[in-house]
Coordinates of C-alpha atoms and ligand atoms in Angstrom, one line a residue:
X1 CA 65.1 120.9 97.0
X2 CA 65.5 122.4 100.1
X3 CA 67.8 119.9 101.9
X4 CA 66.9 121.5 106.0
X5 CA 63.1 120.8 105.4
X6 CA 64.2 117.2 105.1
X7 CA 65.7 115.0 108.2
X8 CA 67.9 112.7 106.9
X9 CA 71.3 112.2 107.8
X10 CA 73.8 114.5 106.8
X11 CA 77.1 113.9 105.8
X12 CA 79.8 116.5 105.5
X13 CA 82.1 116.1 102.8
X14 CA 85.5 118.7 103.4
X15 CA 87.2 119.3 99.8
X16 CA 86.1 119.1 96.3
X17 CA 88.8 117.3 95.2
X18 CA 88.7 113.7 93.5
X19 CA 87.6 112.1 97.4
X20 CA 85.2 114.7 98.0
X21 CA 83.7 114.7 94.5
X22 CA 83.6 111.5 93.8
X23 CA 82.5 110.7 97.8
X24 CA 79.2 113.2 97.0
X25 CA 78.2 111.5 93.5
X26 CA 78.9 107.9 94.9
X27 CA 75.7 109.3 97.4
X28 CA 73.5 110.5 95.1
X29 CA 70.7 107.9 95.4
X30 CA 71.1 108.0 99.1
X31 CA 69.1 108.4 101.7
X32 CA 70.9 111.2 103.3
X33 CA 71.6 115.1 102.6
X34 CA 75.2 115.8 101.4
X35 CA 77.0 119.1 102.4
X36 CA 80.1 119.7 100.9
X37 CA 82.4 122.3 101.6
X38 CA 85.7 123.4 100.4
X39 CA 88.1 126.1 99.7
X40 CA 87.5 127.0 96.2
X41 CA 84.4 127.0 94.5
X42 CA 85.9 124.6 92.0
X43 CA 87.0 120.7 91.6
X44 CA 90.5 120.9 90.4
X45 CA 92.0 118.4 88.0
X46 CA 95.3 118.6 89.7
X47 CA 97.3 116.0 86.8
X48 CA 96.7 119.0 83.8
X49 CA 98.1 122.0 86.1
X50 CA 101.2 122.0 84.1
X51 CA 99.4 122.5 81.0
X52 CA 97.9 125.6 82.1
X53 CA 101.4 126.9 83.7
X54 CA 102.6 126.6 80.3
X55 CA 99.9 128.0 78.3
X56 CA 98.1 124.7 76.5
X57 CA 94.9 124.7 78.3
X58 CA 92.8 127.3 80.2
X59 CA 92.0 127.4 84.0
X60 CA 88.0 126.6 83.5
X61 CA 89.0 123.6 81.1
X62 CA 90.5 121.4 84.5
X63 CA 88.4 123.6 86.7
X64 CA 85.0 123.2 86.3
X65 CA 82.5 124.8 89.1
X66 CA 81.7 122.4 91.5
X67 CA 78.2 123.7 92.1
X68 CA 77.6 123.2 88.7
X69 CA 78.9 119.5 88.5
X70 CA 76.6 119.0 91.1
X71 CA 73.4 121.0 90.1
X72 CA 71.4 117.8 89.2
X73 CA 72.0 115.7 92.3
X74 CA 69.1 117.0 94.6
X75 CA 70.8 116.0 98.0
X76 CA 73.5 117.5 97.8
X77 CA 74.9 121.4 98.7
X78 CA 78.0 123.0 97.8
X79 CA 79.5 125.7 100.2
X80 CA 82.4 127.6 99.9
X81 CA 84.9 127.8 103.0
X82 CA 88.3 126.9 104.3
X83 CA 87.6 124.2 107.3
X84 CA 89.8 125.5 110.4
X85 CA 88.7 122.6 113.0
X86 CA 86.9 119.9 113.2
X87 CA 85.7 118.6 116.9
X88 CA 85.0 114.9 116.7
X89 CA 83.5 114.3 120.3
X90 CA 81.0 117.7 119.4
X91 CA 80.7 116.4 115.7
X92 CA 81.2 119.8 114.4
X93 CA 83.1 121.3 111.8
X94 CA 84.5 124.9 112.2
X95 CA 84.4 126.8 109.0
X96 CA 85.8 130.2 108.1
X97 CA 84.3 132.0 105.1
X98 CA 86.3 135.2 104.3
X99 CA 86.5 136.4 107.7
X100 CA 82.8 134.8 108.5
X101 CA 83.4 132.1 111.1
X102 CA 80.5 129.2 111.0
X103 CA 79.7 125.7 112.7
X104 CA 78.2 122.7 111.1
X105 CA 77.2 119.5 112.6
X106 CA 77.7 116.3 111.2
X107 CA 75.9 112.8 111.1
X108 CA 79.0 111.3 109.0
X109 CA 81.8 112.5 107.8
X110 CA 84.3 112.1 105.2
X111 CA 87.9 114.1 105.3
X112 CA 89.3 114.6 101.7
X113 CA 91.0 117.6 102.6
X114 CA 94.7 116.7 100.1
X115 CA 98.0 117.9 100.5
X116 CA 99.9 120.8 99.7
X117 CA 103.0 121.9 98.2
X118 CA 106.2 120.5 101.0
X119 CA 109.1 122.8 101.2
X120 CA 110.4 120.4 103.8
X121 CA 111.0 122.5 106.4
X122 CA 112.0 125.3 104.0
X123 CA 108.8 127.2 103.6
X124 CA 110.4 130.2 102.6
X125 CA 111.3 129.0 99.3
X126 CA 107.7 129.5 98.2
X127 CA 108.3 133.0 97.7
X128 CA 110.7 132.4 94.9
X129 CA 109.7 128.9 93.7
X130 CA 106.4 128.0 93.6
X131 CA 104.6 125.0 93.9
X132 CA 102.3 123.7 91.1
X133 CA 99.1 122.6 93.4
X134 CA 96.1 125.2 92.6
X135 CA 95.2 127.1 89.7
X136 CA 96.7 130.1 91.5
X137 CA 99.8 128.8 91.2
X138 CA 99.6 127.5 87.7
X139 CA 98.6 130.6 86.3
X140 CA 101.2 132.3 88.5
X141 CA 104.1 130.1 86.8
X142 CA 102.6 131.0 83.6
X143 CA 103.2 134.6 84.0
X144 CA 106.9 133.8 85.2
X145 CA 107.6 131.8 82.3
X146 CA 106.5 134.1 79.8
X147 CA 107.1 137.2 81.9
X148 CA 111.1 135.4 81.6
X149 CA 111.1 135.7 78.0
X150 CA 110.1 138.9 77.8
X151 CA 112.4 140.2 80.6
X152 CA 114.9 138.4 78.0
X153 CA 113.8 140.1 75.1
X154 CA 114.5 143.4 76.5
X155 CA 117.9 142.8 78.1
X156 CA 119.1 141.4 74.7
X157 CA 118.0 144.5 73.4
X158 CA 120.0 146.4 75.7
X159 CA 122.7 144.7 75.3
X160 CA 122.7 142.7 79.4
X161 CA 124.2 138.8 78.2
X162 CA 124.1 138.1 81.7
X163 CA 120.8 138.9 82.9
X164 CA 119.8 136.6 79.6
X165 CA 120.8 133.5 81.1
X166 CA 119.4 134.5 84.0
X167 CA 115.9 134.5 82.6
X168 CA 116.4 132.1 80.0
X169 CA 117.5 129.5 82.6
X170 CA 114.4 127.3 83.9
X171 CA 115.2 125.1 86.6
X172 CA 112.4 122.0 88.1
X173 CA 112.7 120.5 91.1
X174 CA 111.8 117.2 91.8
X175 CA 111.8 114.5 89.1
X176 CA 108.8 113.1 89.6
X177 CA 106.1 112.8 86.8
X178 CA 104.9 116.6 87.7
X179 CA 108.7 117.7 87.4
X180 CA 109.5 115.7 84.1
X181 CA 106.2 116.5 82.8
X182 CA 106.7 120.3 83.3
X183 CA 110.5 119.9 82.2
X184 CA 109.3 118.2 79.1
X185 CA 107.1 121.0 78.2
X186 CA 109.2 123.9 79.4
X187 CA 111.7 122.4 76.2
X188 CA 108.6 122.5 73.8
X189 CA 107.2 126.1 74.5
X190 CA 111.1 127.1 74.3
X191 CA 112.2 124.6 70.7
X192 CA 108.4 124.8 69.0
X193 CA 106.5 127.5 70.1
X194 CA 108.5 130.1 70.7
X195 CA 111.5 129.8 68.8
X196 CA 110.2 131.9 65.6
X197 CA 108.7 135.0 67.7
X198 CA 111.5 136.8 69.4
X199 CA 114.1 138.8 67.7
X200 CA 116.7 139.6 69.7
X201 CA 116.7 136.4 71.7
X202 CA 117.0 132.4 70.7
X203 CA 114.4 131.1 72.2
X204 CA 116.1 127.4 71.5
X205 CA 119.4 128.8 73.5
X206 CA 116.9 128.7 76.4
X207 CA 118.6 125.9 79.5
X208 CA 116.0 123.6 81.6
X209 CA 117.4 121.8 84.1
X210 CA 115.6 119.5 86.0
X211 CA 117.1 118.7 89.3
X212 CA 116.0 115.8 92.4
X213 CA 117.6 114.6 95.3
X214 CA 117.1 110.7 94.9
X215 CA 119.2 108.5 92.6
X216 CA 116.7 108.2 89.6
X217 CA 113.9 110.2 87.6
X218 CA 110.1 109.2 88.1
X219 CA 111.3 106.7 91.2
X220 CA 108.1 105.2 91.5
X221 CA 108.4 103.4 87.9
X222 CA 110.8 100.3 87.0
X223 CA 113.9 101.1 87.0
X224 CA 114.0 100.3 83.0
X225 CA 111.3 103.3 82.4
X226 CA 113.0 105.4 84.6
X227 CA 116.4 105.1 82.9
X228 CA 114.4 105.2 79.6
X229 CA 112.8 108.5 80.5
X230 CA 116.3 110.2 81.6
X231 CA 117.7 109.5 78.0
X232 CA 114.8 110.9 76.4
X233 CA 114.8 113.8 78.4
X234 CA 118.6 114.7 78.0
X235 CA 117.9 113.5 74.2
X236 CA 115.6 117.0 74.5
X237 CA 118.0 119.2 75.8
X238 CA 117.0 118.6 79.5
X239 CA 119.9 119.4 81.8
X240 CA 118.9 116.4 84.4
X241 CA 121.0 116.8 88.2
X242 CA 120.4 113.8 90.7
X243 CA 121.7 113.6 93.9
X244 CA 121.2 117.3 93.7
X245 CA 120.0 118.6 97.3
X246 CA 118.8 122.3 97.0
X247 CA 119.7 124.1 100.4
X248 CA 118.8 127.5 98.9
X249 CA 116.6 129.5 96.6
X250 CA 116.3 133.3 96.5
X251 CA 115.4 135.4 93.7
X252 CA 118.0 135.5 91.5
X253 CA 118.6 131.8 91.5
X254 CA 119.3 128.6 94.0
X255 CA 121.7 126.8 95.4
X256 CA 122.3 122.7 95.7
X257 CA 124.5 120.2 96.9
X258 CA 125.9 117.1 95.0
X259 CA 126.3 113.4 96.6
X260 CA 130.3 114.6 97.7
X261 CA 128.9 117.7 99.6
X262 CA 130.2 120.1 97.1
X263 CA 127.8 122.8 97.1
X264 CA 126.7 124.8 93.3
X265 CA 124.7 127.8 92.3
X266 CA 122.3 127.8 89.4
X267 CA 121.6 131.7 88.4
X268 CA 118.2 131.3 87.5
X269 CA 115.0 133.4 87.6
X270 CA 112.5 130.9 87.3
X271 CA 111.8 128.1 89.7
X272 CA 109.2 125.7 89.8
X273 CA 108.9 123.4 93.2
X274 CA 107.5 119.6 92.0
X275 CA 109.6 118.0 94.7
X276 CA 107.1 117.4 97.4
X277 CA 103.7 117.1 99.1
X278 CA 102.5 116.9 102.8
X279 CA 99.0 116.2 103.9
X280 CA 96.4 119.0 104.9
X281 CA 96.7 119.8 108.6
X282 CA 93.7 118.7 109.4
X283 CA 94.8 115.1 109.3
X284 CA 97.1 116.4 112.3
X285 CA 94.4 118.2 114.4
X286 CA 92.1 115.1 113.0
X287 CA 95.1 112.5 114.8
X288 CA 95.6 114.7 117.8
X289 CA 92.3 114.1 119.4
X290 CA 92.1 110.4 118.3
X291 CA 95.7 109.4 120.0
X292 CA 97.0 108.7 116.2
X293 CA 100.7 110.3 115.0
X294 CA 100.9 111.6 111.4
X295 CA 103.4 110.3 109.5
X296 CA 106.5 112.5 108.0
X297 CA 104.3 113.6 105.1
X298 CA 101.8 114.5 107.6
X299 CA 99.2 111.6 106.7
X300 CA 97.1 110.3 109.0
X301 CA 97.6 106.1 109.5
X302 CA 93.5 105.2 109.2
X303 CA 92.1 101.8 109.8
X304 CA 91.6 99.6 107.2
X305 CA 87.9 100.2 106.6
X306 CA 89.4 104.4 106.3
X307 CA 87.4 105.6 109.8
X308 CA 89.2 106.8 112.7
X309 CA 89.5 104.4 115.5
X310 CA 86.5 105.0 118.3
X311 CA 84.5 107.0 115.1
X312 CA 83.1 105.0 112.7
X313 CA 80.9 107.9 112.0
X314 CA 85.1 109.4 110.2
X315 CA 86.2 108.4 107.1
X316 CA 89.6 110.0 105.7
X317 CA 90.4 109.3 102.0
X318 CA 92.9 110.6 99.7
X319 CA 96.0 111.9 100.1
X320 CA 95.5 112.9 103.8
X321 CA 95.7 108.8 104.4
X322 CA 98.6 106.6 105.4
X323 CA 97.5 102.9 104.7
X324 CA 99.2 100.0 103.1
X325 CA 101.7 102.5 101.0
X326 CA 98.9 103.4 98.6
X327 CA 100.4 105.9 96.4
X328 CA 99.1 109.7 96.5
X329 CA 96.8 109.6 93.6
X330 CA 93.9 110.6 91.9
X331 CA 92.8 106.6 92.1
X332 CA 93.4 106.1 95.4
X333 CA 91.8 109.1 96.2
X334 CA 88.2 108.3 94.1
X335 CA 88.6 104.3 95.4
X336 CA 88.6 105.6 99.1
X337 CA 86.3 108.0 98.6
X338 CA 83.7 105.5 96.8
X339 CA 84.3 102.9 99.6
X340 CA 83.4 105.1 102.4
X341 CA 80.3 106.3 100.5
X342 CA 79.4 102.6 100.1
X343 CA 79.9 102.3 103.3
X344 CA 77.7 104.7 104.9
X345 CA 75.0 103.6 102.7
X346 CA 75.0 100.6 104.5
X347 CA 75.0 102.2 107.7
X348 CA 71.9 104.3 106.6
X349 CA 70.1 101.4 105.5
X350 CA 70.5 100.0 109.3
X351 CA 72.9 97.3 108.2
X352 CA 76.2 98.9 109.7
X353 CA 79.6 97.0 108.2
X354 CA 83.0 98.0 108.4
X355 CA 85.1 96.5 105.5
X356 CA 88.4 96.7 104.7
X357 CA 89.7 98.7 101.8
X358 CA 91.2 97.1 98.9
X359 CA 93.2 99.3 96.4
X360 CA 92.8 98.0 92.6
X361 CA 95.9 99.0 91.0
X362 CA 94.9 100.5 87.3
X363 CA 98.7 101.3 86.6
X364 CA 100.7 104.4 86.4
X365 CA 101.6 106.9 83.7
X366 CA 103.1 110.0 83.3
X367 CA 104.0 111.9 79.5
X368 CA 107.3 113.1 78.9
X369 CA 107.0 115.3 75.8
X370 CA 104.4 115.1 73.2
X371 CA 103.7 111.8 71.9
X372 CA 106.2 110.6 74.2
X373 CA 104.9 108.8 77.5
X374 CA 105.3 106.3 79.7
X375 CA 102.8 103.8 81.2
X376 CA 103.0 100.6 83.6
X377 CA 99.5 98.7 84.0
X378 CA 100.5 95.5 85.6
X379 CA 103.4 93.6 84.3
X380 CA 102.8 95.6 81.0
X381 CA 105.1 98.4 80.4
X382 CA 104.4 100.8 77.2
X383 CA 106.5 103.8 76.4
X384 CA 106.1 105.7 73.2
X385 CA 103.7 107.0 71.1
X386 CA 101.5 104.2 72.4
X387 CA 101.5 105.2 76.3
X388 CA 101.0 108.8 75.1
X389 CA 97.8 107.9 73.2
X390 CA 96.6 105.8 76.4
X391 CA 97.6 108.8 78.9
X392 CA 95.1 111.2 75.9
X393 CA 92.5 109.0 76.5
X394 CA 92.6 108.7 80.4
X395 CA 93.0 111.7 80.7
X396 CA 89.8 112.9 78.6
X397 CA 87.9 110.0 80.5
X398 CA 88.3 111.5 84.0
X399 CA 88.1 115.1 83.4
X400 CA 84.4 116.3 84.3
X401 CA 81.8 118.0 81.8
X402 CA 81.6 117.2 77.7
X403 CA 82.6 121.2 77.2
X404 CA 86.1 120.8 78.9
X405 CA 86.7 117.4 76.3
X406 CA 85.9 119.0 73.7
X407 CA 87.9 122.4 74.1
X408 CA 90.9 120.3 75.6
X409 CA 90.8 118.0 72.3
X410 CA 90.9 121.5 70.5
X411 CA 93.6 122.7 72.1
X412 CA 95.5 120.0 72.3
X413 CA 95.2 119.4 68.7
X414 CA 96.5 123.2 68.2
X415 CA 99.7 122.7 70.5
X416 CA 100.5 118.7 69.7
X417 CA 99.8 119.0 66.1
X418 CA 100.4 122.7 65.2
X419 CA 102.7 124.6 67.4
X420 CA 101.0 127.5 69.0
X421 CA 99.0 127.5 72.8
X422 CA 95.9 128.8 72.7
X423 CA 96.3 130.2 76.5
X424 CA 99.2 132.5 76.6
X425 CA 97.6 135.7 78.3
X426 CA 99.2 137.0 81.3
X427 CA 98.8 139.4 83.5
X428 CA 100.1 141.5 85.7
X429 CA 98.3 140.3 89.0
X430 CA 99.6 137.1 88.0
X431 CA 102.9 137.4 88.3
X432 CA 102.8 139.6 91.7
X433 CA 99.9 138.9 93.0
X434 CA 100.9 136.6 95.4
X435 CA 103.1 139.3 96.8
X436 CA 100.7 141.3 97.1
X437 CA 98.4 139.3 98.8
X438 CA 101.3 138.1 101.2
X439 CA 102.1 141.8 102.2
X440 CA 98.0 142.6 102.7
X441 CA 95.9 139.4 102.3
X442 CA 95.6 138.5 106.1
X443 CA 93.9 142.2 106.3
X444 CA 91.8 141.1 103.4
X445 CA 89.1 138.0 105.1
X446 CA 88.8 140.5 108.0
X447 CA 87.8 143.2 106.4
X448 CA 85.6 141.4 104.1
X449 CA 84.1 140.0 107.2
X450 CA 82.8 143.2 108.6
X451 CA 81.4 144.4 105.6
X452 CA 78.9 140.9 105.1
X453 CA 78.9 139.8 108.6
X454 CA 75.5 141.6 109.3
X455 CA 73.7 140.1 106.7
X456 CA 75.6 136.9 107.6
X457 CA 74.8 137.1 111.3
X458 CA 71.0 138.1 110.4
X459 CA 70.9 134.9 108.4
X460 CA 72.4 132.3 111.0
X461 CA 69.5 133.8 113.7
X462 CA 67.0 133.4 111.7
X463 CA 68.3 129.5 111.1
X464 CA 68.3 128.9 114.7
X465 CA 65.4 129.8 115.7
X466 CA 64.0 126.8 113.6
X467 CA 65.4 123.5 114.4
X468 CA 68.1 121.2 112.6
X469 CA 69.6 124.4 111.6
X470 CA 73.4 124.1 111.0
X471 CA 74.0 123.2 114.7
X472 CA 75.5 126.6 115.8
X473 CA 72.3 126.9 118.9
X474 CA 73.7 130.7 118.7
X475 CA 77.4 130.2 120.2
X476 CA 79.8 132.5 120.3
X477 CA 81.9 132.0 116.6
X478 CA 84.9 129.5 116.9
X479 CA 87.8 130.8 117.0
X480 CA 90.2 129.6 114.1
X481 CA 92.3 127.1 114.6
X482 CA 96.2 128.8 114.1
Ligands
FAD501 C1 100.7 118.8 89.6 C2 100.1 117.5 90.0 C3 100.0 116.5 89.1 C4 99.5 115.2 89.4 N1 99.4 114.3 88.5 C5 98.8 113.1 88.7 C6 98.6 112.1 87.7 O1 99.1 112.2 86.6 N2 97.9 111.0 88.1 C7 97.4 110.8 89.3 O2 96.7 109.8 89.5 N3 97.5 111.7 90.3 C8 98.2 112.9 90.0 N4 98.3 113.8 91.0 C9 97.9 113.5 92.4 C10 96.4 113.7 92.5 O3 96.0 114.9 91.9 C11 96.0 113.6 93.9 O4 96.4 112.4 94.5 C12 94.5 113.8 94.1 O5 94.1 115.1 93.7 C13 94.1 113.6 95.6 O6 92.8 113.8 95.8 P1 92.2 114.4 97.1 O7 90.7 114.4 97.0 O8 92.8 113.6 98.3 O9 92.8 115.8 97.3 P2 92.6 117.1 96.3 O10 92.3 116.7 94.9 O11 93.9 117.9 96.5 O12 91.4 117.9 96.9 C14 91.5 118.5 98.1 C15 90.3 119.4 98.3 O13 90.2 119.8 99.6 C16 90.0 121.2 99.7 N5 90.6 121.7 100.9 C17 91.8 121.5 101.4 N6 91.9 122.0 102.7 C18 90.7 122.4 103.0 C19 90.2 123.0 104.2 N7 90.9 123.3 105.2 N8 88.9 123.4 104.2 C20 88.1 123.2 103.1 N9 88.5 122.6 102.0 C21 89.8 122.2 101.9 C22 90.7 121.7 98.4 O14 90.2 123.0 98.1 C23 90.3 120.6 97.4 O15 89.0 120.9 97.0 C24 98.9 115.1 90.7 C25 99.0 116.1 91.6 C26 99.6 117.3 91.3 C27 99.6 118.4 92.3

């Protein structure tokens, strides 16, 4: 269908995420033609990262094209590009496409932008610790991690005990259920997978320690789980330091300090970064120009029907959103994204209502090791071989497309049953290509952009000539928003 021969409504949809997707199918038997755009051509099943960073499933498996997800809904488009502004008074969202700089207007529109990694301040300990928020940076651990144990393979060989430890050492931080879930699996690749394959290393002599600022593992659980997980986790072998404040990180390892002030060093190669999240910035430049102040993790306070005050035509879901302490999760994230839908639905059919959102608590899990989990629904706490089976089948229910279930039960089945991981490959642009791109990449969208922007420029004319085009009425390109 060719959505601008048609003049319904349009909504805008910004990410691909669990709001955006779940916003766009919740409108499918609309009235009204859905646009969404978003950074990566993919929606990203953010809870199974860790499983690719450690070689169990394969990027496509939690990645599926969005476009493709989409294909049978008729009113709806998928466009790839990284939103830079968006101008509430105009109505018009300023999108930049590898260097190609575009405008699109807006009848409604609904903000489920995320979050990304938060080094608290401390930005340059992404360089040597990486976050686990895209599939950039899962497959990027995955080269560390197995890049480390090769590294260690070789300096055993040459005789360097010190440079051993060094890679053999894997330190998380942040104890939340990303950080014990990746802990928890950085003991099984070491203790079941890789124990039998190297000869002049121990791949059981290998040291993960998991390390969090705050008083408790997994704080958002009772206090009886959390305590509960921490034994289970030390049971394994997992070194765990709370109270422990990093205040460094460079390449060869980091540095922390305890409750009495008493600063330590942990020489270690490999760093992962679970400890924190802030909201996209466009909840800031979204707050600026409606007299609203982000919170510390950047989120923007919405009202309690999820539209900015004065715009009832804005809807912010997700992890951009400060409301009632709802938790940053995939549920709140689909919940808000399905009550704005609903709600512009209404607004389509000419009967306009705001309602308030109300957040149905489905409960909260988070696996520590295999067959070894944790889950709270309610009152009712499971731990065990029980929560485990209940976070398996969750987790199959949510992830999109009947191929990804069916390889992920495979490979699951290979790693939790047998021993091996089915995705081990690494490459070389894996483990440096983000340095790469951060000593060339801002050359890169530029560069790209002069090679397609005459075709791109030739195509935008010939879409404003005709009306209800994108909305650009031939003005100068925005300029990105720093
Ligand atoms: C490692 C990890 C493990 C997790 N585990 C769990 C779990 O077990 N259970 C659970 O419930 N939740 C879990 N979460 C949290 C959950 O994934 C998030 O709460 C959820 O993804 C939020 O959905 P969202 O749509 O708000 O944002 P996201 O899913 O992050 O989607 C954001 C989208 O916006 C796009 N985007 C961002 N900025 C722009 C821009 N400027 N222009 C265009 N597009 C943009 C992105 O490309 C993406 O498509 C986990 C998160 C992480 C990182």
């Amino acid at each position: 269908m060719n959505l601008k021969a048609t003049r319904r409504p349009r909504v805008l949809i910004i990410g691909s995420g669990f709001g955006g997707l779940f916003a766009a199918q919740a409108l499918a038997s609309a009235d009204v033609n859905v646009t969404m755009i978003a950074k990566t051509s993919h929606h990203l099943f953010q809870p199974l990262l860790y499983q690719v960073a450690t070689g169990i499933l394969s990027s496509g498996e939690i990645a599926p094209a969005t476009r493709e997800i989409l294909a049978k809904q008729d009113n709806a488009e998928v466009l790839l590009g990284n939103v830079r502004h968006i101008d509430v008074e105009a109505r018009r969202v300023h999108v930049s496409t590898l260097g190609i700089e575009d405008e699109f207007s807006y009848d409604y529109l609904i903000v489920a932008a995320g979050s990304r990694t938060s080094y608290f301040g401390n930005d340059q300990f992404a360089h040597d610790a990486p976050g686990m928020k895209s599939i950039d940076d899962a497959l990027e651990l995955r080269g560390r991690i197995y890049g480390a144990f090769e590294l260690a393979e070789i300096s055993a060989a040459r005789g360097e005990p010190s440079d051993v430890d060094r890679l053999m050492t894997f330190v998380v931080v942040g104890a939340g259920p990303t950080g014990v879930e990746m802990a928890g699996q950085l003991v099984e690749l070491s203790k079941r997978t890789l124990n039998r394959e190297f000869r002049h290393i121990d791949a059981n002599d290998s040291k993960i320690i998991l390390l969090d600022g705050g008083d408790a593992v997994l704080s958002s659980f009772d206090p009886s789980l959390q305590d509960k997980v921490k034994t289970e986790l030390e049971g394994m072998g997992v070194d765990v330091r709370l109270g422990a404040m990093v205040v460094d990180v460079d390449e060869q390892g980091l540095d922390y300090k305890d409750r009495d002030g008493t600063t330590h060093r942990i020489e270690a190669i490999t760093k992962v970064w679970a400890a924190g999240v802030s909201a996209s910035p466009l909840a800031k430049i979204l707050a600026d120009q409606v007299g609203l102040e982000v919170d510390r993790g950047g989120r923007i306070p919405v009202q309690s029907d999820l539209t900015l005050p004065g715009h009832p035509e804005i809807f912010v879901v997700g992890d951009m959103i400060a409301l009632d302490n709802l938790p940053g999760v995939a549920q709140t994230a689909i919940q808000t994204a399905r009550h704005s839908a609903a709600q512009i639905v209404r607004a389509v059919e000419g009967n306009p209502s705001s309602e308030d959102f109300s957040y149905f608590d489905k409960g909260n899990m988070a696996t520590v090791a295999r067959f070894r989990a944790i889950a709270e629904v309610g009152p009712i706490k499971v731990t065990g071989f029980l929560a485990w089976s209940m976070w398996l089948v969750v987790h199959l229910f949510y992830i999109i497309g009947f191929k990804s279930q069916i390889t992920m039960l495979l490979h699951w089945a290979v790693t939790f049953l047998g021993r091996d991981r089915a995705q081990r490959t690494i490459t070389e642009q894996q483990v440096f290509g983000r340095l790469a791109m951060e000593q060339d990449g801002r050359a890169l969208p530029e560069s790209l952009g002069r090679i397609m922007r005459p075709a791109a420029a030739a195509k935008n004319d010939a879409e404003n000539e005709g009306s209800g085009g994108r909305g650009s009425d031939g003005e100068s390109a925005p300029q990105p928003t720093p």
